Coordinates of C-alpha atoms in Angstrom, one line a residue:
X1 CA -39.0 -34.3 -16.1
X2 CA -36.9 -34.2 -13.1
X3 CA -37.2 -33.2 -9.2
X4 CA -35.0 -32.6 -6.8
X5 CA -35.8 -33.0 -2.8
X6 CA -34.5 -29.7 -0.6
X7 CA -34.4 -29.5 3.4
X8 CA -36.7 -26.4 4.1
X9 CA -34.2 -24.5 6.1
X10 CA -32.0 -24.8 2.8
X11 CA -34.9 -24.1 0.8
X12 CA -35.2 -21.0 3.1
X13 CA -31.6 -19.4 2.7
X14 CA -32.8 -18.1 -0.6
X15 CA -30.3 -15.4 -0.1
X16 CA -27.8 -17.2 -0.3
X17 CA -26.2 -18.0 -4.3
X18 CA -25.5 -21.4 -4.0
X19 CA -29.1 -22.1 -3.0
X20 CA -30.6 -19.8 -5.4
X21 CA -28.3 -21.4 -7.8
X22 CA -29.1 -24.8 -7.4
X23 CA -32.8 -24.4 -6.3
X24 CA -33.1 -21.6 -9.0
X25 CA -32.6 -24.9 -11.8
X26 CA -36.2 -26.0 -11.2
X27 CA -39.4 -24.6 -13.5
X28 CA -41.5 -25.4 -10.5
X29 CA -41.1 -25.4 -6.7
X30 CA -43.3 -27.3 -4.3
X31 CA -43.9 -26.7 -0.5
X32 CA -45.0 -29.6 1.5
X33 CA -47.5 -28.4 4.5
X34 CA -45.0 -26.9 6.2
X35 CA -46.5 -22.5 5.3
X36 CA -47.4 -21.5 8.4
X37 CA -44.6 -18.8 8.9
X38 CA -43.3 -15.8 7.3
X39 CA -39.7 -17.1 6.4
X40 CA -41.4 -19.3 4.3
X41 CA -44.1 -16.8 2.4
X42 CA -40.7 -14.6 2.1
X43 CA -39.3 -17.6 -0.3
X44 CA -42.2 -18.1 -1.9
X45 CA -43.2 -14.4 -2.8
X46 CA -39.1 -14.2 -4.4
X47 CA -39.2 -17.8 -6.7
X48 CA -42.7 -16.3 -7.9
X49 CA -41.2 -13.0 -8.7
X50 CA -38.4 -14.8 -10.8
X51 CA -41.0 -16.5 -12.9
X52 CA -41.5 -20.2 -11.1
X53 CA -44.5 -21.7 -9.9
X54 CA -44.9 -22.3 -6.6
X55 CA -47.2 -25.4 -5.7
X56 CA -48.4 -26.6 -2.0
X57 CA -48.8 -30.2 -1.6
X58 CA -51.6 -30.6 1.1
X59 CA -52.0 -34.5 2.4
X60 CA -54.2 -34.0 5.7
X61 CA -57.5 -31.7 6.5
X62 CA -55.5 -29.8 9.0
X63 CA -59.3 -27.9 9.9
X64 CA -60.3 -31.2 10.8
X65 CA -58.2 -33.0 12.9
X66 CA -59.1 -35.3 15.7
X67 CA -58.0 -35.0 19.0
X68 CA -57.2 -38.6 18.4
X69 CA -54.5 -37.3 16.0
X70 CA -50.9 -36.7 17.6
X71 CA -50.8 -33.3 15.5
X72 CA -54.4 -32.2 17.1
X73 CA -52.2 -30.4 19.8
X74 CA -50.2 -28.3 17.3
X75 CA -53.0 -26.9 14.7
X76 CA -55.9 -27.2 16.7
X77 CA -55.2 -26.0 19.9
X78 CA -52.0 -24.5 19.1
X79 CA -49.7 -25.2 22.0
X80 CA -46.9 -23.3 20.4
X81 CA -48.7 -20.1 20.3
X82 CA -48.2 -19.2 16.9
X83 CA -49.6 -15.8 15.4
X84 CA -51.7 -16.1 13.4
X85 CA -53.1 -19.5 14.8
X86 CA -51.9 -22.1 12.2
X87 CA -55.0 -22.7 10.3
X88 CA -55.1 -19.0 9.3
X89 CA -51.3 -19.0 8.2
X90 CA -51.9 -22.1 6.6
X91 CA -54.6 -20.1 4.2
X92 CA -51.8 -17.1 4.1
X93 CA -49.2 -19.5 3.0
X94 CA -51.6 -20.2 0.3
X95 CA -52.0 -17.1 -0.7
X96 CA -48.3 -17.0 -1.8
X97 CA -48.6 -19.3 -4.0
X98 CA -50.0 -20.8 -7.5
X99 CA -51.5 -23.4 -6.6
X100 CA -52.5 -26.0 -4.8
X101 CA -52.2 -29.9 -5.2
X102 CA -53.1 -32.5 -3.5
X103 CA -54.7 -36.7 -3.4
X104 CA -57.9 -35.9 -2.1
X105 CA -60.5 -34.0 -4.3
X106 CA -62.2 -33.0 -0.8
X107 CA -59.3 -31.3 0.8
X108 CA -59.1 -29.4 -2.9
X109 CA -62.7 -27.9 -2.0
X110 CA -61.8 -27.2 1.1
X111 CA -59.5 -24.7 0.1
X112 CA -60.8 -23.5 -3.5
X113 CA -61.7 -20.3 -2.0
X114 CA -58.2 -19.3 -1.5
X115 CA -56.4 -21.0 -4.1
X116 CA -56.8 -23.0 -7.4
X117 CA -56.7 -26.7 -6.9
X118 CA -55.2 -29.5 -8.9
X119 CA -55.9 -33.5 -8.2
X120 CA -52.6 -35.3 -7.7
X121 CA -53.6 -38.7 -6.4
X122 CA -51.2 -41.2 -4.8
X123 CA -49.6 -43.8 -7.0
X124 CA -47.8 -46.8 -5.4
X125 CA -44.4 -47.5 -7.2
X126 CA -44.1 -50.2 -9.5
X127 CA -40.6 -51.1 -9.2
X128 CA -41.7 -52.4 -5.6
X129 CA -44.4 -53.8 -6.3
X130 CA -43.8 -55.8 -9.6
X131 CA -42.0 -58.9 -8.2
X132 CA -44.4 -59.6 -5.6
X133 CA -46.0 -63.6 -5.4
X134 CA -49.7 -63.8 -4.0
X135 CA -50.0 -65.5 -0.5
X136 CA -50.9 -69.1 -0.8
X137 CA -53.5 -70.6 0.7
X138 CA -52.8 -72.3 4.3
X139 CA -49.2 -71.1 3.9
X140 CA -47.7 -70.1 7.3
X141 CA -47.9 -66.4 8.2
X142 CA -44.1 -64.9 7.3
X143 CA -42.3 -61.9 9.8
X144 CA -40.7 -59.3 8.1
X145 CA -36.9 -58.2 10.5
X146 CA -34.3 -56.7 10.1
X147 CA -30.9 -58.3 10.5
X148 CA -29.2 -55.7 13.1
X149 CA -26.3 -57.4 12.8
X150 CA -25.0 -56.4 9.3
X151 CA -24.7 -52.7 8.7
X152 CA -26.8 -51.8 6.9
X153 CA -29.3 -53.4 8.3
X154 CA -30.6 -56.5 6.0
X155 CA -34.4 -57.6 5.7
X156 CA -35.2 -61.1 6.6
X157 CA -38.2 -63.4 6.6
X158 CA -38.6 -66.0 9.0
X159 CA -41.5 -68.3 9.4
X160 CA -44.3 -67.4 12.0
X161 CA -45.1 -70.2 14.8
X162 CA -48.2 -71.8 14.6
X163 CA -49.6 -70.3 11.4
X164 CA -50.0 -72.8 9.3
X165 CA -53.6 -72.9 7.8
X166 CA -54.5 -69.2 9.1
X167 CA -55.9 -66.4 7.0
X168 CA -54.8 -63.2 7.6
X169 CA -56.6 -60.1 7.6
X170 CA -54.1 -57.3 7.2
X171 CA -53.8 -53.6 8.1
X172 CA -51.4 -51.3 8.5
X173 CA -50.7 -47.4 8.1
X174 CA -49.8 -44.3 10.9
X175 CA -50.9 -43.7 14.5
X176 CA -53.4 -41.4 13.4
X177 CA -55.9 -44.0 12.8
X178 CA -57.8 -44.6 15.9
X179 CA -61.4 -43.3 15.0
X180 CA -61.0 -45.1 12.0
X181 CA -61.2 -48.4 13.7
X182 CA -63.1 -47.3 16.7
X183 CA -65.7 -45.7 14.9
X184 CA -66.4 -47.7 11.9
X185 CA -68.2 -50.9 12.6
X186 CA -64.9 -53.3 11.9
X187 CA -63.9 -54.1 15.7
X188 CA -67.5 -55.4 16.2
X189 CA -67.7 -57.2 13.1
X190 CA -63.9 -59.0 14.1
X191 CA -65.3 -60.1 16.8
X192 CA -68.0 -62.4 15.0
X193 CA -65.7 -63.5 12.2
X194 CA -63.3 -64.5 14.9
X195 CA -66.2 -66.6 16.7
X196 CA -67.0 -68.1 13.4
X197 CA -63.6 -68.5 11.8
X198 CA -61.1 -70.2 14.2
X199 CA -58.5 -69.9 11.8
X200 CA -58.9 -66.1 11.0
X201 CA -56.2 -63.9 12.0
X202 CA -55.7 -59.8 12.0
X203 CA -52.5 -58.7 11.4
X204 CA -52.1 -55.1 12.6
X205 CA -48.8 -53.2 11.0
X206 CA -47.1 -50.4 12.5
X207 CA -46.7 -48.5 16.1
X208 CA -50.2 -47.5 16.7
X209 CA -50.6 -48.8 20.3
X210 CA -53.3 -47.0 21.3
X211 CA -56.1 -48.9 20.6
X212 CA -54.2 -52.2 22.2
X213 CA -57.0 -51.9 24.6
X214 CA -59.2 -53.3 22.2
X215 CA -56.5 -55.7 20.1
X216 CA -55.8 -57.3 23.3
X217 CA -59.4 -59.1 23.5
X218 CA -58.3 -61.2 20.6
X219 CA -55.4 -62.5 22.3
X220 CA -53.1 -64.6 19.8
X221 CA -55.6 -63.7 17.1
X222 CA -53.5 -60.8 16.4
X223 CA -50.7 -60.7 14.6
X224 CA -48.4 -57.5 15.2
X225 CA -46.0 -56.5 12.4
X226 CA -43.6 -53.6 13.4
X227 CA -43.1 -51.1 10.6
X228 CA -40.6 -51.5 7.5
X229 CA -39.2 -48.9 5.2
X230 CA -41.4 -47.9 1.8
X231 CA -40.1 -49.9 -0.5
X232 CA -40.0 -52.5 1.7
X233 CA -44.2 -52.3 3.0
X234 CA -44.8 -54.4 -0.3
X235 CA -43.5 -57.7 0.6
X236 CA -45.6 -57.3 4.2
X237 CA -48.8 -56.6 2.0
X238 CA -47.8 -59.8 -0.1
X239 CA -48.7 -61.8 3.2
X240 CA -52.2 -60.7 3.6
X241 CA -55.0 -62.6 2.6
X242 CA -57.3 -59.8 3.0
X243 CA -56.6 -56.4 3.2
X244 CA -59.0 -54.1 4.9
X245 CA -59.0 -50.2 4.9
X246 CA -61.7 -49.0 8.0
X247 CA -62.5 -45.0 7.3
X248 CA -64.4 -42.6 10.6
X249 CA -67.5 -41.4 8.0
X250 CA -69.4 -39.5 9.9
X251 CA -69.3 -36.1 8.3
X252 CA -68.4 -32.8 10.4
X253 CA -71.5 -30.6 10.0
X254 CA -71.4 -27.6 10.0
X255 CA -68.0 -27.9 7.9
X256 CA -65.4 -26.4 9.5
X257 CA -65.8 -23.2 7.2
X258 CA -68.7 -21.7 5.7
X259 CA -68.9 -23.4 2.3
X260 CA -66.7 -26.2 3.0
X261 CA -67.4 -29.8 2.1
X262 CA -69.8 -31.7 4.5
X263 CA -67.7 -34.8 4.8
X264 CA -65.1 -36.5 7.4
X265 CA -61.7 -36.0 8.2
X266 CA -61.0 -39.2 7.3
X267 CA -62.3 -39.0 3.8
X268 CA -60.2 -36.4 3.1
X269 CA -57.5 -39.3 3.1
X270 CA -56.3 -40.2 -0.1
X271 CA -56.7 -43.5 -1.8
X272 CA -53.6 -45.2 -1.3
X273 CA -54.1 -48.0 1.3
X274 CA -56.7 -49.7 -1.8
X275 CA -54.4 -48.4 -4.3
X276 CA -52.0 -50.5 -2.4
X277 CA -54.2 -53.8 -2.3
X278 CA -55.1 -53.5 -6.2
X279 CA -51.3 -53.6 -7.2
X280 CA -50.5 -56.4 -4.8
X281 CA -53.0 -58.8 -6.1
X282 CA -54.8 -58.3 -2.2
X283 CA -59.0 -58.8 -1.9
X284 CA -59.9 -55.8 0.2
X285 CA -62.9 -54.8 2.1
X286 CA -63.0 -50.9 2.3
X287 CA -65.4 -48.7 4.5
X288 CA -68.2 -46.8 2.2
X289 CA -66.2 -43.4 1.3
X290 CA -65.7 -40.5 -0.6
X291 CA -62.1 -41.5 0.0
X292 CA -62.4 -44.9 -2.3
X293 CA -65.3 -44.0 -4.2
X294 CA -63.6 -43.8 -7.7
X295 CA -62.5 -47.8 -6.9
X296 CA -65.0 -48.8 -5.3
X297 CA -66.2 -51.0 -8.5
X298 CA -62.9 -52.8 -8.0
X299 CA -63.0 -54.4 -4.6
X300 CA -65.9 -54.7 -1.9
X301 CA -67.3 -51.8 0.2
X302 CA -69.3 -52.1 3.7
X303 CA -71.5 -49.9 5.1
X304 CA -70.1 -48.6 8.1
X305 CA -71.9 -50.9 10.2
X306 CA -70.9 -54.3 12.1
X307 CA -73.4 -56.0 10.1
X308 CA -72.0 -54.4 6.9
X309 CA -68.6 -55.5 7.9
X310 CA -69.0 -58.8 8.8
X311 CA -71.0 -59.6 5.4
X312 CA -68.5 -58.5 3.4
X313 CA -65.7 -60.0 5.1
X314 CA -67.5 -63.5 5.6
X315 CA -68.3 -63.7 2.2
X316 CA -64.9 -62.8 1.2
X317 CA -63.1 -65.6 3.2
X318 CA -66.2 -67.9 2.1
X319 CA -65.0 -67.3 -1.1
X320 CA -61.3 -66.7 -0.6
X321 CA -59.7 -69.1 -3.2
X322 CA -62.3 -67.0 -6.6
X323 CA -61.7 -63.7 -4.9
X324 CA -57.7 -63.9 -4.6
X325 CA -58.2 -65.4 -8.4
X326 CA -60.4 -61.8 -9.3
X327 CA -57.4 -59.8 -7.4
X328 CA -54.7 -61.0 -9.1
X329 CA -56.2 -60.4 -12.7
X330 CA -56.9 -56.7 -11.5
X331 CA -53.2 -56.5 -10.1
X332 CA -52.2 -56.3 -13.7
X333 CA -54.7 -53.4 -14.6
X334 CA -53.6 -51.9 -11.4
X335 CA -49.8 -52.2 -12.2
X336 CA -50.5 -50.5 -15.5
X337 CA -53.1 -47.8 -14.5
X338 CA -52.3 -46.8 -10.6
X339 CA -48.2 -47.0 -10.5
X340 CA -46.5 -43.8 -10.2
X341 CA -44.7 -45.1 -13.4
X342 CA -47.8 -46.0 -15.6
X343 CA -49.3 -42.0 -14.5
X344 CA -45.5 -40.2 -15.0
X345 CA -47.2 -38.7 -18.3
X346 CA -50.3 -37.6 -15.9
X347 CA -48.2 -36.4 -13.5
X348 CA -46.4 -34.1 -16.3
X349 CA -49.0 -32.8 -17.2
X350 CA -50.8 -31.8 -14.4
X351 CA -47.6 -29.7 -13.4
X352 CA -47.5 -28.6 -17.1
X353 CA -50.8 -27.6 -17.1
X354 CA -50.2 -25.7 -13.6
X355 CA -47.5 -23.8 -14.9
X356 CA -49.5 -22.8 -17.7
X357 CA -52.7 -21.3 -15.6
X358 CA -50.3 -19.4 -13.2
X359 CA -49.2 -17.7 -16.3
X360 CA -52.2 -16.8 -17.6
X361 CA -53.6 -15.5 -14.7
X362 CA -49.8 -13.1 -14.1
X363 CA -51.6 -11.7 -17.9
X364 CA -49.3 -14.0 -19.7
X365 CA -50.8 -14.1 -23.7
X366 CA -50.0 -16.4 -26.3
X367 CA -49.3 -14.9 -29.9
X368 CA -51.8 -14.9 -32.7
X369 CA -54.7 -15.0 -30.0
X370 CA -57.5 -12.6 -29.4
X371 CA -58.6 -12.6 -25.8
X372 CA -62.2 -11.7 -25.4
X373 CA -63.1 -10.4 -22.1
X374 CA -66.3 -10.2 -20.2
X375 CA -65.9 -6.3 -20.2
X376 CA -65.4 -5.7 -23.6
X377 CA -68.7 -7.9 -24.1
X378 CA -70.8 -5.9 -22.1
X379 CA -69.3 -2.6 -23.9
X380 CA -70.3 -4.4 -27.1
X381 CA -73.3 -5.5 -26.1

């Protein structure tokens, strides 16, 4: 199996032969979000007609979103002034299509009245991952740079001041996070394991800024770590101690539809940010979820209380030296069973599998099979 990436625009100029040509190759073509107009349905309806399947990937519960979330704007309130409103040609742009994947079995609900759904969780890469070392104890904190002075740019490490003997409690993902630590009991509980744990340290990855006003109470407690490419995100987790993974729970009732799932946006995340922890050997402290309940078993949950999150996290540092021990044996498990390389046969066959049901329901038949239908029952009956 082999894919090939495609700019939309490019993907749109289906009229034209050399994309047909080249984009005509693939068994199977996949839209990413990105449905919400008629240039793109007007693709979609011709690759189906031609015989391909046509898959959406779906990562984010568009319904949902947060004014907190930089896209709330755009589908929400729709500044642009599509027509139809975005969440309405986002089920249209479903409707032109085969089906629907995507790494959270919520978001999968969510839409199963428009479109069959197929589970496609997130797999971290095990080519970036494999070579890491485990952060040793009272080892100074390390900063990740880039050396602007070569082109390309080269990663560097250099030593952070005055971190000798610190553990660090790590974090890091988009700027579309804020309820997540606002709203799930982890600030409060920081706060205490800071008071009781001189040495404890939160190091906060990425550009999220807005929620400084709160970071900025812990003063040098908090470490800030600017973003790095993909397969670079690795070595950064390699110098937590603790990784922790805050989720907003409190579920949106009534669901946004009639029918839908009674659940958070933020458990319609996907896995990932524990998936990441398990295959770099991390101890992790996750918010109680639908999002990580299939891992759960695997690292330690908190209620989404301060209390909750204080426990778990005091008793991991407490016991920092066995539980790093417990993480590293799962990193091998983890490397094996949640790696985009150890699931390539999964992944296979969940598009294999798509392929197959699009067929069947276009009235393709297999030879040598007798189809029994739920009319000719009845007539028989």
């Amino acid at each position: 199996m082999t894919a090939k990436l495609y700019f939309m625009p490019t993907a749109l100029n289906w009229r034209h032969p050399e994309v047909t040509r080249q984009i005509g190759r693939g068994d199977v073509l996949i839209f990413q979000r990105n449905i919400i107009v008629p240039e793109v349905w007007e693709a979609m309806d011709y690759w189906r007609a031609l015989g391909k399947a046509v898959i959406v990937d779906l990562d984010d519960g568009y319904p949902m979103l947060p004014p907190s979330n930089p896209a709330f704007p755009y589908w929400i309130l729709n500044r642009v002034g599509l027509e139809p409103v975005p969440i309405e040609a986002l089920a249209e742009g479903m409707r032109h299509a085969d089906a629907l994947t995507s790494p959270s079995k919520i978001i999968l609900d969510d839409w199963a009245h428009v479109i069959p759904g197929y589970w496609l969780p997130n797999w971290t890469r095990r080519v970036w991952f494999e070579g890491l070392d485990q952060r040793p104890p009272s080892a100074p904190d390390l900063e990740l740079f880039y050396d602007e002075s070569v082109n390309p740019p080269q990663l560097k490490t250099r030593t952070r001041p005055d971190t000798e003997g610190v553990i660090v409690i790590g974090w890091g993902g988009s700027i579309s996070h804020v309820d997540s630590w606002l709203f799930s009991g982890i600030v409060e509980a920081l706060d205490r394991i800071f008071d009781k744990h001189k040495n404890a340290r939160l190091k906060f990855c990425g550009y999220e800024q807005r929620i400084d006003f709160v970071l900025k109470r812990w003063g040098d407690r908090v470490i800030r770590q600017p973003g790095v490419k993909p397969e670079h995100w690795p070595m950064v987790l390699s110098t937590f101690d603790i990784g922790v993974a805050p989720l907003e729970t409190m579920p949106l009732d009534p669901p946004w539809r009639e029918g839908a799932p009674v659940a958070s946006y933020d458990e319609r995340r996907s896995w990932l940010k524990v998936v990441e922890y398990l295959t770099a050997g991390i101890p992790w402290v996750a918010s109680k979820s639908l999002t990580y309940n299939d891992l759960a078993h695997m690292g330690r949950i908190a209620e989404n209380t301060p209390n909750s999150w204080f426990s778990a996290l005091d008793d991991t540092i407490q016991n920092l030296s066995a539980q790093k021990a417990i993480a590293w044996e799962r990193r091998q498990w983890a490397l094996k069973k949640l790696t985009l390389e150890g699931n390539i046969g999964k992944y296979q066959g969940i598009i294999e599998r798509i392929i197959a049901d699009s067929q069947t329901r276009k009235g393709a038949k297999l030879p040598g099979v007798i189809y029994v239908h739920r009319e000719m029952q009845k007539v028989i009956a």
